[in-house]
Amino acid sequence: MKSKRTIRIGILGFGTVGQGVWKHLQADLSALEYRLGAKLELVSASARDITKQRDVQVGPGQLTDDNFSIVNDPQIDIVCELIGGTTLARELTLQAFKNGKTVVTANKALICEHGEELFNAARDCNTHYFFEASVAGGIPIIKTLREGLVANRFSLIYGILNGTTNYMLTRMEREGISYGDVLDQARALGYVEADESLDLDGYDAAHKAVILAYLAHGRWVKLEEMVVEGIRDITTGDIAYAKSLGYKIKLLAVIRRDFDKNAVSVRLHPALIAKNEIIAQVDEVFNGISLTGDVVGETILVGRGAGQDATASAVISDIADAVVALLGAPPPVISEEDEETYKALADEVQLAGPESVSSPYYIRLRVKDQPGVLANIAKVFADHSISVATMIQEEESDSASARLIFTTHSASESNIETALKVISELDISIDTPFRLRVFKPGK
Ligand code: HSE
């Protein structure tokens, strides 16, 4: 009988995800070996502090504080980069490719910022780069896009790609807890990234949206070219008003492709979404992604978008693909030749500017409560071709000011921005106007 090849694995970063990968691989190594037809060996892992007490134990000498000893170890075939960040992680990844290693990563920021360079480097070194865990944790969205739905062109991909903010919005909605209090609770549960802005200002989800847009449309979009807005200004009042109008508020990634105009727009912002949409019902720390393909129609995936076990599940699925590639089968991704065609097609795709994006809006104003105020505001809307759909006025306790909540019919983003600027400069305005888009999948 032919003896099985042994494939050796090293892990960069022995934090939550690194330990999860080690734990699950070790627990079920023989089942994976049987399915893949290879022997697998966990060789070593790196950590900044190797003396720290950890839940997952490794054998003597298997933990090192020298990341480069893993990428330069001639025994190791697959390197899992789970250290995060974009500087050292980039260096280590490039060095691993140079040494002919296959790299598996969960690092969305790295792919978003340096994906083009890293994919090219992997190709130049005749090796592979796998990144299933970089988007939506345990949901196999990368495989779904690249393999399961390969027959499709996607007019719309949208959904919830950040679990922390989804948890916060869910609790604000269900329990009426203020933004500040729910943030404190999310921090206490360890849900919020060390750099909180990644979650709260939408950058974590924006990184993931950039990766999905690249996979679906072949074009790398820079964060500076996108609308990226977080959840910091949303109040429990907004959520309650939205509810009374039949909506929930979710932090949505929206990737729309207009095939007639050959334009794509990639955006990340909170939006009102009709509460009967499946994505609106994805609550707590869960992620959900809807993909509309020209062949399959709408497909929706919902699952755990973060956490040790869910992310380890995605990393291990990439390790399995890496093993298959190392055993000689082509990896289940776009081949080098196809990549050229894909790139040529993508080069023609234009980025849709904000002026070409329209949607209904939710607008919250705080104004002086005096005659003529509503007429003034209505005139500004009319001057900017904004048609009001609903209006709620609430008197505030001092009766000198009022809160006005409008929803509009579809209006262009630039008209809304200009109109709100004009309103904010009127002497009747008390607070800066606040607006949210109303997301409609069909529009
Ligand atoms: N902070 C992220 C989230 C974790 O809440 O979804 C994975 O990127």
Coordinates of N, CA, C and O in Angstrom, one line a residue, residues 258-326:
D258 N -24.3 47.1 -11.4 CA -25.2 47.4 -12.5 C -24.6 46.9 -13.7 O -23.6 47.5 -14.2
F259 N -25.0 45.8 -14.3 CA -24.4 45.2 -15.4 C -24.6 46.1 -16.7 O -23.7 46.1 -17.6
D260 N -25.7 46.8 -16.8 CA -25.9 47.7 -18.0 C -24.9 48.8 -18.0 O -24.3 49.1 -19.0
K261 N -24.6 49.4 -16.8 CA -23.7 50.5 -16.8 C -22.3 50.0 -16.5 O -21.3 50.8 -16.4
N262 N -22.1 48.7 -16.3 CA -20.8 48.1 -15.9 C -20.2 48.9 -14.7 O -19.0 49.2 -14.7
A263 N -21.1 49.1 -13.7 CA -20.6 49.8 -12.5 C -20.9 49.0 -11.2 O -21.8 48.2 -11.2
V264 N -20.0 49.2 -10.2 CA -20.2 48.5 -9.0 C -20.1 49.5 -7.9 O -19.4 50.4 -7.9
S265 N -21.0 49.3 -6.8 CA -20.8 50.2 -5.7 C -20.6 49.3 -4.4 O -21.3 48.2 -4.3
V266 N -19.7 49.7 -3.6 CA -19.4 48.9 -2.4 C -19.6 49.8 -1.2 O -18.9 50.8 -1.1
R267 N -20.5 49.5 -0.3 CA -20.8 50.5 0.8 C -21.0 49.7 2.1 O -21.4 48.6 2.1
L268 N -20.8 50.4 3.2 CA -21.0 49.8 4.5 C -21.6 50.9 5.4 O -20.9 51.9 5.7
H269 N -22.8 50.7 5.8 CA -23.4 51.8 6.6 C -24.6 51.2 7.3 O -25.2 50.2 6.8
P270 N -25.1 51.8 8.4 CA -26.3 51.3 9.0 C -27.5 51.7 8.1 O -27.4 52.7 7.4
A271 N -28.5 50.9 8.1 CA -29.7 51.2 7.3 C -30.9 50.6 7.9 O -30.9 49.7 8.6
L272 N -32.1 51.2 7.5 CA -33.4 50.6 7.9 C -33.6 49.5 6.9 O -33.4 49.8 5.7
I273 N -34.1 48.4 7.3 CA -34.4 47.3 6.4 C -35.7 46.7 6.9 O -36.0 46.5 8.1
A274 N -36.6 46.4 5.9 CA -38.0 45.9 6.3 C -37.9 44.7 7.2 O -37.1 43.8 6.9
K275 N -38.6 44.7 8.2 CA -38.4 43.6 9.2 C -38.7 42.2 8.8 O -38.3 41.3 9.4
N276 N -39.5 42.1 7.6 CA -39.7 40.8 7.1 C -38.6 40.2 6.3 O -38.7 39.0 5.9
E277 N -37.6 41.0 5.9 CA -36.5 40.4 5.2 C -35.7 39.5 6.1 O -35.5 39.8 7.3
I278 N -35.2 38.4 5.5 CA -34.5 37.4 6.4 C -33.3 38.1 7.0 O -33.0 37.8 8.2
I279 N -32.6 38.9 6.3 CA -31.4 39.5 6.9 C -31.7 40.4 8.1 O -31.0 40.5 9.0
A280 N -32.9 41.0 8.1 CA -33.4 41.8 9.2 C -33.6 41.0 10.4 O -33.5 41.5 11.6
Q281 N -33.8 39.7 10.2 CA -34.1 38.8 11.3 C -32.8 38.1 11.9 O -32.9 37.3 12.8
V282 N -31.7 38.5 11.3 CA -30.4 37.9 11.8 C -30.0 38.8 13.0 O -29.6 40.0 12.8
D283 N -30.1 38.3 14.2 CA -29.9 39.1 15.4 C -28.7 38.6 16.2 O -28.0 37.6 15.8
E284 N -28.5 39.2 17.3 CA -27.4 38.9 18.2 C -26.0 38.9 17.5 O -25.8 39.8 16.7
V285 N -25.1 38.0 17.8 CA -23.8 38.1 17.2 C -23.7 37.4 15.9 O -22.6 37.3 15.3
F286 N -24.9 37.0 15.3 CA -24.8 36.3 14.1 C -24.5 37.2 12.9 O -24.8 38.4 12.9
N287 N -24.0 36.6 11.8 CA -23.8 37.3 10.5 C -24.8 36.7 9.6 O -25.2 35.6 9.7
G288 N -25.1 37.5 8.5 CA -26.0 36.9 7.5 C -25.7 37.6 6.2 O -25.4 38.8 6.1
I289 N -25.7 36.8 5.1 CA -25.3 37.4 3.8 C -26.3 36.9 2.7 O -26.6 35.7 2.6
S290 N -26.8 37.8 2.0 CA -27.7 37.5 0.9 C -27.0 37.7 -0.4 O -26.4 38.8 -0.6
L291 N -27.0 36.7 -1.3 CA -26.4 36.8 -2.6 C -27.4 36.6 -3.7 O -28.2 35.6 -3.7
T292 N -27.5 37.6 -4.6 CA -28.5 37.4 -5.7 C -27.7 37.2 -7.0 O -27.0 38.1 -7.5
G293 N -27.8 35.9 -7.5 CA -27.0 35.6 -8.7 C -28.0 35.4 -9.8 O -29.2 35.1 -9.6
D294 N -27.5 35.7 -11.1 CA -28.4 35.6 -12.2 C -28.9 34.2 -12.5 O -30.0 34.1 -13.1
V295 N -28.2 33.2 -12.1 CA -28.7 31.8 -12.3 C -29.5 31.3 -11.1 O -30.5 30.8 -11.3
V296 N -28.9 31.5 -10.0 CA -29.5 30.8 -8.8 C -30.6 31.6 -8.1 O -31.5 31.1 -7.4
G297 N -30.7 32.9 -8.4 CA -31.6 33.8 -7.6 C -31.0 34.1 -6.3 O -29.8 34.2 -6.1
E298 N -31.9 34.3 -5.3 CA -31.3 34.7 -4.0 C -30.9 33.5 -3.1 O -31.7 32.6 -3.0
T299 N -29.7 33.6 -2.5 CA -29.3 32.6 -1.6 C -28.8 33.3 -0.3 O -28.2 34.3 -0.4
I300 N -29.2 32.8 0.8 CA -28.9 33.5 2.1 C -28.1 32.5 3.0 O -28.5 31.4 3.2
L301 N -27.1 33.0 3.5 CA -26.3 32.2 4.5 C -26.3 33.0 5.9 O -26.1 34.2 5.9
V302 N -26.6 32.2 6.9 CA -26.6 32.8 8.2 C -25.8 31.9 9.2 O -25.9 30.7 9.1
G303 N -25.0 32.5 10.0 CA -24.2 31.7 11.0 C -23.4 32.6 11.9 O -23.5 33.8 11.9
R304 N -22.5 31.9 12.6 CA -21.6 32.6 13.5 C -20.5 33.3 12.8 O -19.7 32.6 12.1
G305 N -20.4 34.6 12.9 CA -19.4 35.3 12.2 C -18.1 35.6 12.9 O -17.2 36.2 12.3
A306 N -18.0 35.1 14.1 CA -16.8 35.3 14.9 C -16.8 34.3 16.0 O -17.7 33.5 16.2
G307 N -15.7 34.4 16.8 CA -15.6 33.4 17.9 C -14.6 32.3 17.6 O -14.4 32.0 16.4
Q308 N -14.1 31.7 18.7 CA -13.1 30.7 18.5 C -13.5 29.5 17.6 O -12.8 29.2 16.7
D309 N -14.6 28.9 17.9 CA -14.9 27.7 17.2 C -15.3 27.9 15.8 O -14.9 27.2 14.9
A310 N -16.2 29.0 15.6 CA -16.7 29.3 14.2 C -15.5 29.6 13.3 O -15.4 29.2 12.2
T311 N -14.6 30.4 13.8 CA -13.4 30.9 13.0 C -12.5 29.7 12.8 O -12.0 29.5 11.6
A312 N -12.3 28.9 13.8 CA -11.5 27.7 13.6 C -12.1 26.8 12.5 O -11.3 26.2 11.7
S313 N -13.4 26.7 12.5 CA -14.0 25.8 11.5 C -13.6 26.3 10.1 O -13.3 25.5 9.2
A314 N -13.6 27.6 9.9 CA -13.3 28.1 8.5 C -11.8 27.9 8.3 O -11.4 27.6 7.1
V315 N -10.9 28.2 9.3 CA -9.5 28.0 9.1 C -9.2 26.5 8.7 O -8.4 26.2 7.8
I316 N -9.8 25.6 9.4 CA -9.6 24.2 9.1 C -10.1 23.8 7.7 O -9.5 23.0 7.0
S317 N -11.1 24.4 7.3 CA -11.6 24.1 5.9 C -10.5 24.6 4.9 O -10.3 23.9 3.9
D318 N -9.9 25.7 5.2 CA -8.8 26.1 4.3 C -7.6 25.2 4.4 O -6.9 25.0 3.4
I319 N -7.3 24.7 5.6 CA -6.2 23.8 5.8 C -6.5 22.5 4.9 O -5.6 22.0 4.2
A320 N -7.7 22.1 4.9 CA -8.1 21.0 4.1 C -7.9 21.3 2.6 O -7.3 20.4 1.9
D321 N -8.2 22.4 2.1 CA -8.0 22.8 0.7 C -6.5 22.9 0.4 O -6.0 22.5 -0.6
A322 N -5.8 23.4 1.4 CA -4.3 23.5 1.2 C -3.7 22.1 1.1 O -2.8 21.9 0.3
V323 N -4.2 21.2 1.9 CA -3.7 19.8 1.8 C -4.0 19.2 0.5 O -3.1 18.6 -0.2
V324 N -5.2 19.4 0.0 CA -5.6 18.9 -1.3 C -4.7 19.4 -2.4 O -4.2 18.7 -3.3
A325 N -4.4 20.7 -2.3 CA -3.5 21.4 -3.3 C -2.1 20.8 -3.2 O -1.4 20.5 -4.2
L326 N -1.6 20.6 -2.0 CA -0.3 20.1 -1.8 C -0.2 18.6 -2.3 O 0.9 18.2 -2.7

